[in-house]
mmCIF file of C-alpha atoms in Angstrom:
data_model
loop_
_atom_site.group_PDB
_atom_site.id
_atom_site.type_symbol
_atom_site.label_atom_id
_atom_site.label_comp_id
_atom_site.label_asym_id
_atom_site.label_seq_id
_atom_site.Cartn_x
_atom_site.Cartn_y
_atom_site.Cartn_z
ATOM 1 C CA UNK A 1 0.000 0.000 0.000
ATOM 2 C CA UNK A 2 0.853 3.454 -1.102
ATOM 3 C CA UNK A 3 1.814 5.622 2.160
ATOM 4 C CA UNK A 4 -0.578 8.318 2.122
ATOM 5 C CA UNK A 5 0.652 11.858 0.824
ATOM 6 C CA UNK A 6 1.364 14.377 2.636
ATOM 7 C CA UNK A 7 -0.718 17.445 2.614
ATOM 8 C CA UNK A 8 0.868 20.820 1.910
ATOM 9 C CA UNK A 9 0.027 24.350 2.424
ATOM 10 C CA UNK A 10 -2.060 24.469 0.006
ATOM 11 C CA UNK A 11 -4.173 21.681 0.467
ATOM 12 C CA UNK A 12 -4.822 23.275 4.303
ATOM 13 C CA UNK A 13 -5.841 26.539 2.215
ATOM 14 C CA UNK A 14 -8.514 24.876 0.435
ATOM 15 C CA UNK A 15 -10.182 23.198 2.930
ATOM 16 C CA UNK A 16 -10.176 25.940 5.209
ATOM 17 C CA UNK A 17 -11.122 28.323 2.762
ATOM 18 C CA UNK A 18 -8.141 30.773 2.776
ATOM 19 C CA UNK A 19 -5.128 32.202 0.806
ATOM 20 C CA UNK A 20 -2.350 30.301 1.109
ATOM 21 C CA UNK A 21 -0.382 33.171 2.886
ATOM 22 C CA UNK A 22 -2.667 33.769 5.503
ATOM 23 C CA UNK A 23 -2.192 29.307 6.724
ATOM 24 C CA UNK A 24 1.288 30.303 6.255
ATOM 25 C CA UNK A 25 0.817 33.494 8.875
ATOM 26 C CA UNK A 26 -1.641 31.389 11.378
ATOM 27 C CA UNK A 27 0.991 28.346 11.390
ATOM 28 C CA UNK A 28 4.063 30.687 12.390
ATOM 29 C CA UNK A 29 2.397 32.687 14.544
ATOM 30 C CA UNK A 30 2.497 36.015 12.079
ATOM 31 C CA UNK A 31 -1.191 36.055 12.054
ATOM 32 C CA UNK A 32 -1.754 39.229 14.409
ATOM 33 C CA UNK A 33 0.526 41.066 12.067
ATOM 34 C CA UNK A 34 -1.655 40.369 8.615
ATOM 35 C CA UNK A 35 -5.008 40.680 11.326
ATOM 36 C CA UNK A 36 -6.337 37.851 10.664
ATOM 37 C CA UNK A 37 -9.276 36.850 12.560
ATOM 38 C CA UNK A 38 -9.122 34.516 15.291
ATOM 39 C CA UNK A 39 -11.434 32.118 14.155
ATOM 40 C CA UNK A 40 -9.878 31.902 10.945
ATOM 41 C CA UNK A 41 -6.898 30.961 12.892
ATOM 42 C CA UNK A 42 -8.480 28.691 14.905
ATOM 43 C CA UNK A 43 -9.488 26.904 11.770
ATOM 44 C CA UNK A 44 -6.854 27.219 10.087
ATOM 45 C CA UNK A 45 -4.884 25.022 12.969
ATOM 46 C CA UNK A 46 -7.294 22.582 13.607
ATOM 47 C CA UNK A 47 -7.437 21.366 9.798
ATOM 48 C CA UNK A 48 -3.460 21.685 9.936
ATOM 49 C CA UNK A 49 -3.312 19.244 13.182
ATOM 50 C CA UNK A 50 -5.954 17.265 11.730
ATOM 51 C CA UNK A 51 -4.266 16.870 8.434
ATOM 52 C CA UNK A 52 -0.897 15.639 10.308
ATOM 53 C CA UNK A 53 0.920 18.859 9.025
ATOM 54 C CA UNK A 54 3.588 20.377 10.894
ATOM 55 C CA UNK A 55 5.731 22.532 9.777
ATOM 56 C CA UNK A 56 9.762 22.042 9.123
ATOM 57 C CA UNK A 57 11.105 24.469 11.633
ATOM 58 C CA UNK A 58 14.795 23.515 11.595
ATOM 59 C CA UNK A 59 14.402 24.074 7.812
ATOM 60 C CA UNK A 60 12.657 26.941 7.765
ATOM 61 C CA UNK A 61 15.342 28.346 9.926
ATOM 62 C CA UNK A 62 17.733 27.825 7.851
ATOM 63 C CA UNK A 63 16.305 28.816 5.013
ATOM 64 C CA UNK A 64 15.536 32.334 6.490
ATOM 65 C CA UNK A 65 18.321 32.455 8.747
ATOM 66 C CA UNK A 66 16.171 32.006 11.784
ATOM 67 C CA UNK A 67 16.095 29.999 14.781
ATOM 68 C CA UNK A 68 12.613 30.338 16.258
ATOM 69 C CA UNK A 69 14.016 31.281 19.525
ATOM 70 C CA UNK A 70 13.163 34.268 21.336
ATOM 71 C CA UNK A 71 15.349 35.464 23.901
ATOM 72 C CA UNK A 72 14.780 37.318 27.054
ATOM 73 C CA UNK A 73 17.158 37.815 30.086
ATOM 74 C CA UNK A 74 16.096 39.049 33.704
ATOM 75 C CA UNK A 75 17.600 39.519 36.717
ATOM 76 C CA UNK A 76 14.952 37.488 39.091
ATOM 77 C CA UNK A 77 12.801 34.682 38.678
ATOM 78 C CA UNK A 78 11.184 34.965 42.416
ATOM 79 C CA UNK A 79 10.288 38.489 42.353
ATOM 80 C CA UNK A 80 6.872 38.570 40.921
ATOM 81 C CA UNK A 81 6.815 41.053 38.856
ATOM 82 C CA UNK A 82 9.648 39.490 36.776
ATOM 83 C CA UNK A 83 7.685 36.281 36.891
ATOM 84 C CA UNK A 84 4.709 38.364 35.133
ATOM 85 C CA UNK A 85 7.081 39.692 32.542
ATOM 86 C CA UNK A 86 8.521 36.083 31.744
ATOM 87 C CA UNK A 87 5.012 34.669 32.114
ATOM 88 C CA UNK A 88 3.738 37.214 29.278
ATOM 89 C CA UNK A 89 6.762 37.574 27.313
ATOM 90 C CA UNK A 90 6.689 33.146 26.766
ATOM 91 C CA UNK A 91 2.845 33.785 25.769
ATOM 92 C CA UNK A 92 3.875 36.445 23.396
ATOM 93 C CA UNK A 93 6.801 34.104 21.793
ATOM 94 C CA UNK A 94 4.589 31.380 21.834
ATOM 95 C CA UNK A 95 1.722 33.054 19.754
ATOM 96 C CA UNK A 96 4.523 34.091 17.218
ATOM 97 C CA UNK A 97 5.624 30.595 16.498
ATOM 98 C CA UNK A 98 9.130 31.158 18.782
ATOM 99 C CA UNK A 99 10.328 29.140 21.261
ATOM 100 C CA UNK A 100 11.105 31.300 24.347
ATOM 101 C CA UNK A 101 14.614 30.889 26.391
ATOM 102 C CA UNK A 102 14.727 32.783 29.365
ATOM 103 C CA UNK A 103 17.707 33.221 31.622
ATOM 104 C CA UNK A 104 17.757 34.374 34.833
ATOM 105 C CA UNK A 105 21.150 36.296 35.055
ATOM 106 C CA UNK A 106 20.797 38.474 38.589
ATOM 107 C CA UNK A 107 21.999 42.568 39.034
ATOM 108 C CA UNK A 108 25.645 41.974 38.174
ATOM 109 C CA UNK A 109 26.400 43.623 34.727
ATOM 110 C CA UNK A 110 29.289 41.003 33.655
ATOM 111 C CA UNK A 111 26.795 38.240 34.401
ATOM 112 C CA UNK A 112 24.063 39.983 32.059
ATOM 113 C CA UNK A 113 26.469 40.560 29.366
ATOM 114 C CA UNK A 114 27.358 36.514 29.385
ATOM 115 C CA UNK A 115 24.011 35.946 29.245
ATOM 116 C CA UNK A 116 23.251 38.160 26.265
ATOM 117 C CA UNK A 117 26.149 37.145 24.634
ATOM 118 C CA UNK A 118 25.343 33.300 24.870
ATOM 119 C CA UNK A 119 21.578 33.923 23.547
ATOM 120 C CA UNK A 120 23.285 35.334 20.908
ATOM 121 C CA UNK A 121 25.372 33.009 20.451
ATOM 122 C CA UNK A 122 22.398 30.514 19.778
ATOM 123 C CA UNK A 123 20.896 32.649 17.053
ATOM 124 C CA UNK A 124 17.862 34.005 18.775
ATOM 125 C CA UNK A 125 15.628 35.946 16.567
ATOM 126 C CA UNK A 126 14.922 38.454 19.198
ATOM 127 C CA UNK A 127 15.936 39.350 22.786
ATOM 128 C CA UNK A 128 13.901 41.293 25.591
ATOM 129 C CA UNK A 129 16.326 42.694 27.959
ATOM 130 C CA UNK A 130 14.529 43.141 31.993
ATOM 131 C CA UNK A 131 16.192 45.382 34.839
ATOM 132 C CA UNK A 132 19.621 45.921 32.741
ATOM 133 C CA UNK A 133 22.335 47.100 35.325
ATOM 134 C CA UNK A 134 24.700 48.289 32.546
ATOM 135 C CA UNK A 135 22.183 48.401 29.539
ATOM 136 C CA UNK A 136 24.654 49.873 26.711
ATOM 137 C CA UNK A 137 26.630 47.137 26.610
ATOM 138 C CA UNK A 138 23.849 45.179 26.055
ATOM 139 C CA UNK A 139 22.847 47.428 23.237
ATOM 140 C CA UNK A 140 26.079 47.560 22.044
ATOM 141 C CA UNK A 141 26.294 43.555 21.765
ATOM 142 C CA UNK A 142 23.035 42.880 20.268
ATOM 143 C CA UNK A 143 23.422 45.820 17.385
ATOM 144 C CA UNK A 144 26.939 44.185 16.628
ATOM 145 C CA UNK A 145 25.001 40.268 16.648
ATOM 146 C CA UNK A 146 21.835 42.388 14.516
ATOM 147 C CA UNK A 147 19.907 41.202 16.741
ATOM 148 C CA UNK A 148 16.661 42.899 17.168
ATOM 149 C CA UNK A 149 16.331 44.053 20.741
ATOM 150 C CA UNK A 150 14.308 45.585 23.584
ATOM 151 C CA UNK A 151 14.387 47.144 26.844
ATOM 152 C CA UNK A 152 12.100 46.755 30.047
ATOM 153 C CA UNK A 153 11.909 47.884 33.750
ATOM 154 C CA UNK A 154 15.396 49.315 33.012
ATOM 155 C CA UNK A 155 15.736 51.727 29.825
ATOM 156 C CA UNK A 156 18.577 51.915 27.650
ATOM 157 C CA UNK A 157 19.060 55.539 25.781
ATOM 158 C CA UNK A 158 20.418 53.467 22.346
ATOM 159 C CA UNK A 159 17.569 51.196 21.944
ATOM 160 C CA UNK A 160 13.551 50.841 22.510
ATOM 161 C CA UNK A 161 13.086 50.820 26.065
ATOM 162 C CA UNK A 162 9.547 50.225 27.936
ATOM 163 C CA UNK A 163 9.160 51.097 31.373
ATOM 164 C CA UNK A 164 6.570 51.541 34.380
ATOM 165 C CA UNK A 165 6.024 55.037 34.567
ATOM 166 C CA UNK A 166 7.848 55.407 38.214
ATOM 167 C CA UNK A 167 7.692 58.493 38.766
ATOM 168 C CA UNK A 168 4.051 59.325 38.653
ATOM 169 C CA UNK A 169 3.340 55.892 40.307
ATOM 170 C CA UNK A 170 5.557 56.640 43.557
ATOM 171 C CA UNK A 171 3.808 60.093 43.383
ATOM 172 C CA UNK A 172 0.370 58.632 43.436
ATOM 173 C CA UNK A 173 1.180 56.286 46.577
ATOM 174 C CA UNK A 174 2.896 58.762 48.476
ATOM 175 C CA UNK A 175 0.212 61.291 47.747
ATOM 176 C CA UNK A 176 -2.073 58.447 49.256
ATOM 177 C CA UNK A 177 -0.237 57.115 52.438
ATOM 178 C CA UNK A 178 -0.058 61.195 53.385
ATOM 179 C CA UNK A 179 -3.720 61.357 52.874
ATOM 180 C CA UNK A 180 -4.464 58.691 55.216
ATOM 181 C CA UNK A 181 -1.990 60.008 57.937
ATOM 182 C CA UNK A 182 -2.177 62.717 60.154
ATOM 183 C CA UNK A 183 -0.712 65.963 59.305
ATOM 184 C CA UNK A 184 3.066 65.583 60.183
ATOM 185 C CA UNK A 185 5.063 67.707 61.899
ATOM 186 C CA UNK A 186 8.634 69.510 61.279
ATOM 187 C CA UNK A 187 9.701 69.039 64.784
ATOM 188 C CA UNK A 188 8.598 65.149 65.398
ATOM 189 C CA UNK A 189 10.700 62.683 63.323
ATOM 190 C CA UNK A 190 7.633 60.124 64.383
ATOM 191 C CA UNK A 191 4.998 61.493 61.985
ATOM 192 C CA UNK A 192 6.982 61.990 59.051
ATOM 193 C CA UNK A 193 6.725 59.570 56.164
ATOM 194 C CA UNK A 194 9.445 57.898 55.216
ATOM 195 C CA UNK A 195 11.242 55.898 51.900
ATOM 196 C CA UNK A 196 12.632 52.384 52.147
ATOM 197 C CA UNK A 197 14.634 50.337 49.993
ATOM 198 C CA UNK A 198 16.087 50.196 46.428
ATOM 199 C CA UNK A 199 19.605 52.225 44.866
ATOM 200 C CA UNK A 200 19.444 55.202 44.107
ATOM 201 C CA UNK A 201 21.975 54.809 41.221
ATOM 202 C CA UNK A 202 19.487 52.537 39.251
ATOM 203 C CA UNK A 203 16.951 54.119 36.671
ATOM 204 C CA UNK A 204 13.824 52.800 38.641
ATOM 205 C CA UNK A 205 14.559 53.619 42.523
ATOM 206 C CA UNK A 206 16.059 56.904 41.020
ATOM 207 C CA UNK A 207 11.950 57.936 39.482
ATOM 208 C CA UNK A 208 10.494 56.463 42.644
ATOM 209 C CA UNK A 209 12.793 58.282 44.778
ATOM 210 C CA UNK A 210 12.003 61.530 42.179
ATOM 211 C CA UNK A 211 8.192 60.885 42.505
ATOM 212 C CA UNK A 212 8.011 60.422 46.452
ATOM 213 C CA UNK A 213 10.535 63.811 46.799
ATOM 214 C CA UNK A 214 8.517 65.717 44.465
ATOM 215 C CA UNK A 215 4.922 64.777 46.237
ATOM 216 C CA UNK A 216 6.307 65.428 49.571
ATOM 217 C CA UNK A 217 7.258 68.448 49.038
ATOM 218 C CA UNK A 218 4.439 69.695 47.387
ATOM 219 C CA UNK A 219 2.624 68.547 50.603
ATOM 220 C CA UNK A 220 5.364 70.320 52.381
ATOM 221 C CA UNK A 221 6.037 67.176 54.532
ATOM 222 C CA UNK A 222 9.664 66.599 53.106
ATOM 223 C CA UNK A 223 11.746 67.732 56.066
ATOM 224 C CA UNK A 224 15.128 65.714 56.458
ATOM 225 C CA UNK A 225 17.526 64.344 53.565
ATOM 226 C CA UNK A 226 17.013 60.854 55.870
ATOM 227 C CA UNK A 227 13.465 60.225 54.865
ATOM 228 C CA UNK A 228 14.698 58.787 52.153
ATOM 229 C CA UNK A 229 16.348 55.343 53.098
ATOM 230 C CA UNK A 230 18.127 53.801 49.971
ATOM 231 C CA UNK A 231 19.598 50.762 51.868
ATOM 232 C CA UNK A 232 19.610 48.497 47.985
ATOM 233 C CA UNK A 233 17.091 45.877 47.496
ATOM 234 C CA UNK A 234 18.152 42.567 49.525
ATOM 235 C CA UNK A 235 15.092 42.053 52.447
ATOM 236 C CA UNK A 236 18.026 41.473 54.776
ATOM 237 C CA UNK A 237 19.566 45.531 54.196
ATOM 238 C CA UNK A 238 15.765 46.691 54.506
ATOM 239 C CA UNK A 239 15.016 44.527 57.982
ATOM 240 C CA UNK A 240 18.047 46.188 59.460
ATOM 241 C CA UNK A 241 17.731 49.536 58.046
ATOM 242 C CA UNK A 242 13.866 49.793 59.666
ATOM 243 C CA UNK A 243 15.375 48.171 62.550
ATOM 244 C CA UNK A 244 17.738 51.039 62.860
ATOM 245 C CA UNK A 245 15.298 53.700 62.300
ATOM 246 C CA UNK A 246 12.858 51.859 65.281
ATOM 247 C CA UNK A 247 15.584 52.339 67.358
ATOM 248 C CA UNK A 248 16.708 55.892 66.237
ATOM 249 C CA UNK A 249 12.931 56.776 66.502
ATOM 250 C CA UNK A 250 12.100 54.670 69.478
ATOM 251 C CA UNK A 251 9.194 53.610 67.672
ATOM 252 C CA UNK A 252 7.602 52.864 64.118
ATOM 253 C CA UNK A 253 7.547 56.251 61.795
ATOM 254 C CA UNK A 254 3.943 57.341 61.165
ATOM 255 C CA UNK A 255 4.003 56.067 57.223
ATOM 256 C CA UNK A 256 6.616 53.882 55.542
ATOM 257 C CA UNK A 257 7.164 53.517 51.638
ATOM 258 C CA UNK A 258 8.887 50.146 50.662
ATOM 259 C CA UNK A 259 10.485 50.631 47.533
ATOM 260 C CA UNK A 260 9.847 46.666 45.965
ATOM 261 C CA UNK A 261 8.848 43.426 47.243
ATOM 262 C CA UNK A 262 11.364 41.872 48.305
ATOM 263 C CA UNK A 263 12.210 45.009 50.601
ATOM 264 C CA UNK A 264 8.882 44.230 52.208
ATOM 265 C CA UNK A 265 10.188 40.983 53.076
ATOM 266 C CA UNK A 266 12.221 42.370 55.287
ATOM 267 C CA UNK A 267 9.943 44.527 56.727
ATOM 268 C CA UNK A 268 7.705 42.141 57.569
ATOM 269 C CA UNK A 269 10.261 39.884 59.190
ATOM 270 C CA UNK A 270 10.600 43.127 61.378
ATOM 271 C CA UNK A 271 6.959 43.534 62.130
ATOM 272 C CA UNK A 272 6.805 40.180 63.346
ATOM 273 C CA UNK A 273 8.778 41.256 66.156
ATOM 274 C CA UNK A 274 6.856 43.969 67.221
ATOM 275 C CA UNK A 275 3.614 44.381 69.117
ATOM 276 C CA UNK A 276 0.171 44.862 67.417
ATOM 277 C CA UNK A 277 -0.526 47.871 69.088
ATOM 278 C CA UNK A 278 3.524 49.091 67.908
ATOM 279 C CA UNK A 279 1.832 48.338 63.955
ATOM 280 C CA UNK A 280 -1.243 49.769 64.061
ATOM 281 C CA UNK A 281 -0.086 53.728 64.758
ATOM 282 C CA UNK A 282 1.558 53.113 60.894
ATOM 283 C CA UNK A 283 0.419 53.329 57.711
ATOM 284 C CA UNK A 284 1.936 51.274 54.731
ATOM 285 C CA UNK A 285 2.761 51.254 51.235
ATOM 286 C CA UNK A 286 4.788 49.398 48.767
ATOM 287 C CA UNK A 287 5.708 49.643 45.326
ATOM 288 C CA UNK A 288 5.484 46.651 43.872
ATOM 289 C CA UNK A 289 2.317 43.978 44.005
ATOM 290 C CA UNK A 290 2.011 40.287 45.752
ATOM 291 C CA UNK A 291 -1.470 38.950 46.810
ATOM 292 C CA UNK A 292 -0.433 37.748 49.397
ATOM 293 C CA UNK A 293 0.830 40.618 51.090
ATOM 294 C CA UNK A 294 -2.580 42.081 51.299
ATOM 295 C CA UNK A 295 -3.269 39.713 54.192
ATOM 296 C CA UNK A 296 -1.343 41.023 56.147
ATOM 297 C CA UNK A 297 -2.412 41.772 59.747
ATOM 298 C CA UNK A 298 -2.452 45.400 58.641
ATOM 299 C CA UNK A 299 -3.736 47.587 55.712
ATOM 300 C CA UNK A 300 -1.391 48.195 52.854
ATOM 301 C CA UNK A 301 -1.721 49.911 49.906
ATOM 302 C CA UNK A 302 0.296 48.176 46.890
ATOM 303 C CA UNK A 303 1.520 49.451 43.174
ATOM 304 C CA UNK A 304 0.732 46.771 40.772
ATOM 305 C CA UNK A 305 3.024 47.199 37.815
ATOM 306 C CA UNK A 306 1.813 46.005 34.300
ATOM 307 C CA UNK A 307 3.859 43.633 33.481
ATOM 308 C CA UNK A 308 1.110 42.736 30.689
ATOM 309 C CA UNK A 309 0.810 45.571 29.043
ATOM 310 C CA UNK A 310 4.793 46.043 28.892
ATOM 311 C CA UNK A 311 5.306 42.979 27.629
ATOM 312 C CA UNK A 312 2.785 43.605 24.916
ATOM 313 C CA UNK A 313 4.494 47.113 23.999
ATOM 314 C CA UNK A 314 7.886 45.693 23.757
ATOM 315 C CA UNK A 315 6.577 42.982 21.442
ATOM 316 C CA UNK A 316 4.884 45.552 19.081
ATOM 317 C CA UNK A 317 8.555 47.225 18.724
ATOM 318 C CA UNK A 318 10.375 44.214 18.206
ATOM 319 C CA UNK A 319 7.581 43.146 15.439
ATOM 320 C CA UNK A 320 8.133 46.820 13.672
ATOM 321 C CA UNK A 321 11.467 46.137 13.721
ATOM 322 C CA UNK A 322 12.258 49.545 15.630
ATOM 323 C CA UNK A 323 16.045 50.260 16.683
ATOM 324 C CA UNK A 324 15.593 53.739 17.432
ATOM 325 C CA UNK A 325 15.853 55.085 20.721
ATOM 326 C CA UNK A 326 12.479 55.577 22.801
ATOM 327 C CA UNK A 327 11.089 55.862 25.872
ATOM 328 C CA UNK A 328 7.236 54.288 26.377
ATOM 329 C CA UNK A 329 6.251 54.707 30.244
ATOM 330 C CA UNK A 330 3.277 52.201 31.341
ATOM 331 C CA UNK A 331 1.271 53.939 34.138
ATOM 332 C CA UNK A 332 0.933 51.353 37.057
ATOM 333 C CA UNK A 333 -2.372 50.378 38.845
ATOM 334 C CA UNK A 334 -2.641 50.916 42.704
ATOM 335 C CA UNK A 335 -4.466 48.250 44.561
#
C-alpha cells in the first residue's frame, strides 16, 4: 500500500477556505501582524493538526536564517513582577511561532552581558532585555550580533526601552499614604513619612525616589535628607535599616514607603517582632504587588506594575522592527 501523501500548504488553504499566505501566517504565529481573525486561525490550525501537518522548523530556519528562539534575560525569577514579565513575554513568543529561552542572570552587569552574549550566540531571533544594570553594553552587543532588541523595567538611551512610569506611580502612593496620615510635623521625626529600599543609582529607585521627593514636598512634609532610606534591594539591608530607624525613633515612623517586594520581606520579618498595638499607629505602602501581602495583619496599599501591558508594547517594537531610541512609560495600577 501506497503511504498516504502528505498534505501541503495548500491543500490546508482549500479546505479551510483561505489564501495560502494567511495558513502560512496562522501556522508561524504572524497572524496578528496580517489581522487575521481569530477564528480563521483557529481553523486554520485545527485542519493543519488534523491533516498531520507540521511545519519544518529547523528548515525553515535555515532557510531564512532564523532559529525560532526568542530570547529574554532578567535579573529574578522569584520576584513577581519578573515572573509576570517572563510569564507574558513566553505567551507572546509562543503566539509568534518562537520558542522562548529565558535566563535568569541576577543585578551583576558582567553576568548579564554573558548571558546576552550566549543567547546570541544561539541565534535568537529576538531578545527582551529586563532590569539591565549596565544596559549599553547590552545594546552595544546585540546591534553588533543584529539582533533585534528591547528594553524593560530598566531603559537603555540606544535602543527601545519600555518602562513603568515610576515616577508618577511613587507620586500617586505617596500622595495616598499622606492622605491617610495625620498631618506631620517639622519638629517630630515620628509622623513623618518615610522611603525604604532600592539604589538610588538605578533608573527605577532613582523615578520612585524623584516621585516620592517631588509629592512630599508639594505637601510640604519633606523635612530631612534621611526620609529617604536607599539601603539596595536585599530584604536582609531593609530589615536592618527599619530596625535602625525603630531604634533611632524609638518607635515605628507614622508612614513607611517600601520601595519593591522583596524590601517588604524584610519589613515584615521586622513587624513580626513587634507588638500589634507598635503596627497599628503606621500606615503602609509598597511599590510593587504580591497577593499575598494584602493579608497582612495590617492595611497596605500596593503598586501593581503592568507587566502585561509592557510585555505587549515591547513585542509591538520588536515586530516593527524599531532600533531607534524611545522611551514608552506604562502607568501602574494601585491596589
Amino acid at each position: 500500500m501506497k503511504s498516504r501523501q502528505k498534505s501541503t500548504i495548500y491543500d490546508i488553504a482549500q479546505k479551510a477556505g483561505a489564501s495560502p499566505s494567511a495558513v502560512s501566517a496562522a501556522l508561524n504565529g504572524k497572524w496578528k501582524q496580517r489581522r487575521l481573525k481569530k477564528e480563521t486561525v483557529d481553523r486554520i490550525q485545527r485542519i493543519a493538526q488534523e491533516e498531520g501537518y507540521m511545519a519544518n522548523l529547523q528548515a525553515r530556519g535555515l532557510r531564512k536564517a532564523e532559529s525560532g528562539l526568542a530570547g529574554m534575560v532578567l535579573p529574578d525569577h522569584e520576584n513577581r513582577f519578573f515572573a509576570e514579565l517572563s510569564q507574558q513575554f513566553a505567551k507572546e513568543a509562543h503566539a509568534r511561532g518562537l520558542c522562548p529561552a529565558i535566563v535568569h542572570a541576577g543585578r551583576d552587569a558582567d553576568a548579564q552581558l554573558t548571558s546576552v552574549e550566549s543567547l546570541i550566540a544561539y541565534s535568537v531571533d529576538l531578545l527582551m532585555i529586563a532590569g539591565a544594570t549596565e544596559p549599553l553594553s547590552l545594546a552595544s552587543a546585540c546591534s553588533k550580533a543584529r539582533i533585534r532588541h528591547v528594553f524593560v523595567d530598566h531603559p537603555c538611551s540606544e535602543a527601545p526601552s519600555i518602562v513603568t512610569d515610576n515616577t508618577g506611580g511613587a507620586a500617586m502612593l505617596t500622595k495616598t499614604l499622606l492622605d491617610e496620615m495625620d498631618m506631620p510635623s517639622e519638629t517630630d521625626p515620628t509622623t513623618w513619612l518615610y522611603f525604604l529600599g532600592g539604589e538610588s543609582s538605578l533608573p527605577a529607585s532613582a523615578d520612585r525616589i524623584h516621585g516620592f521627593r517631588q509629592q512630599a514636598e508639594a505637601a510640604k512634609v519633606l523635612f530631612d535628607p534621611g526620609q529617604i532610606l536607599a539601603c539596595g534591594y536585599e530584604s536582609e539591608k531593609a530589615e536592618e535599616a527599619l530596625s535602625d530607624l525603630y531604634s533611632r525613633l524609638g518607635q515605628l515612623p507614622a508612614g513607611l514607603f517600601v520601595n519593591s517586594i522583596g524590601c517588604f520581606e524584610g519589613v515584615l520579618r521586622f513587624l513580626s517582632r513587634l507588638p500589634e498595638g507598635d503596627i497599628s499607629r503606621s500606615t503602609f505602602g509598597c511599590f510593587d504587588h504580591d497577593p499575598f501581602a494584602t493579608l497582612s495583619r495590617f492595611p497596605l496599599r500596593m503598586v501593581r506594575q503592568r507587566a502585561d501591558l509592557m510585555v505587549e508594547e515591547a513585542f509591538r517594537q520588536l515586530d516593527k522592527g524599531t532600533s531607534e531610541a524611545c522611551l514608552i512609560r506604562v502607568a501602574p495600577d494601585l491596589v
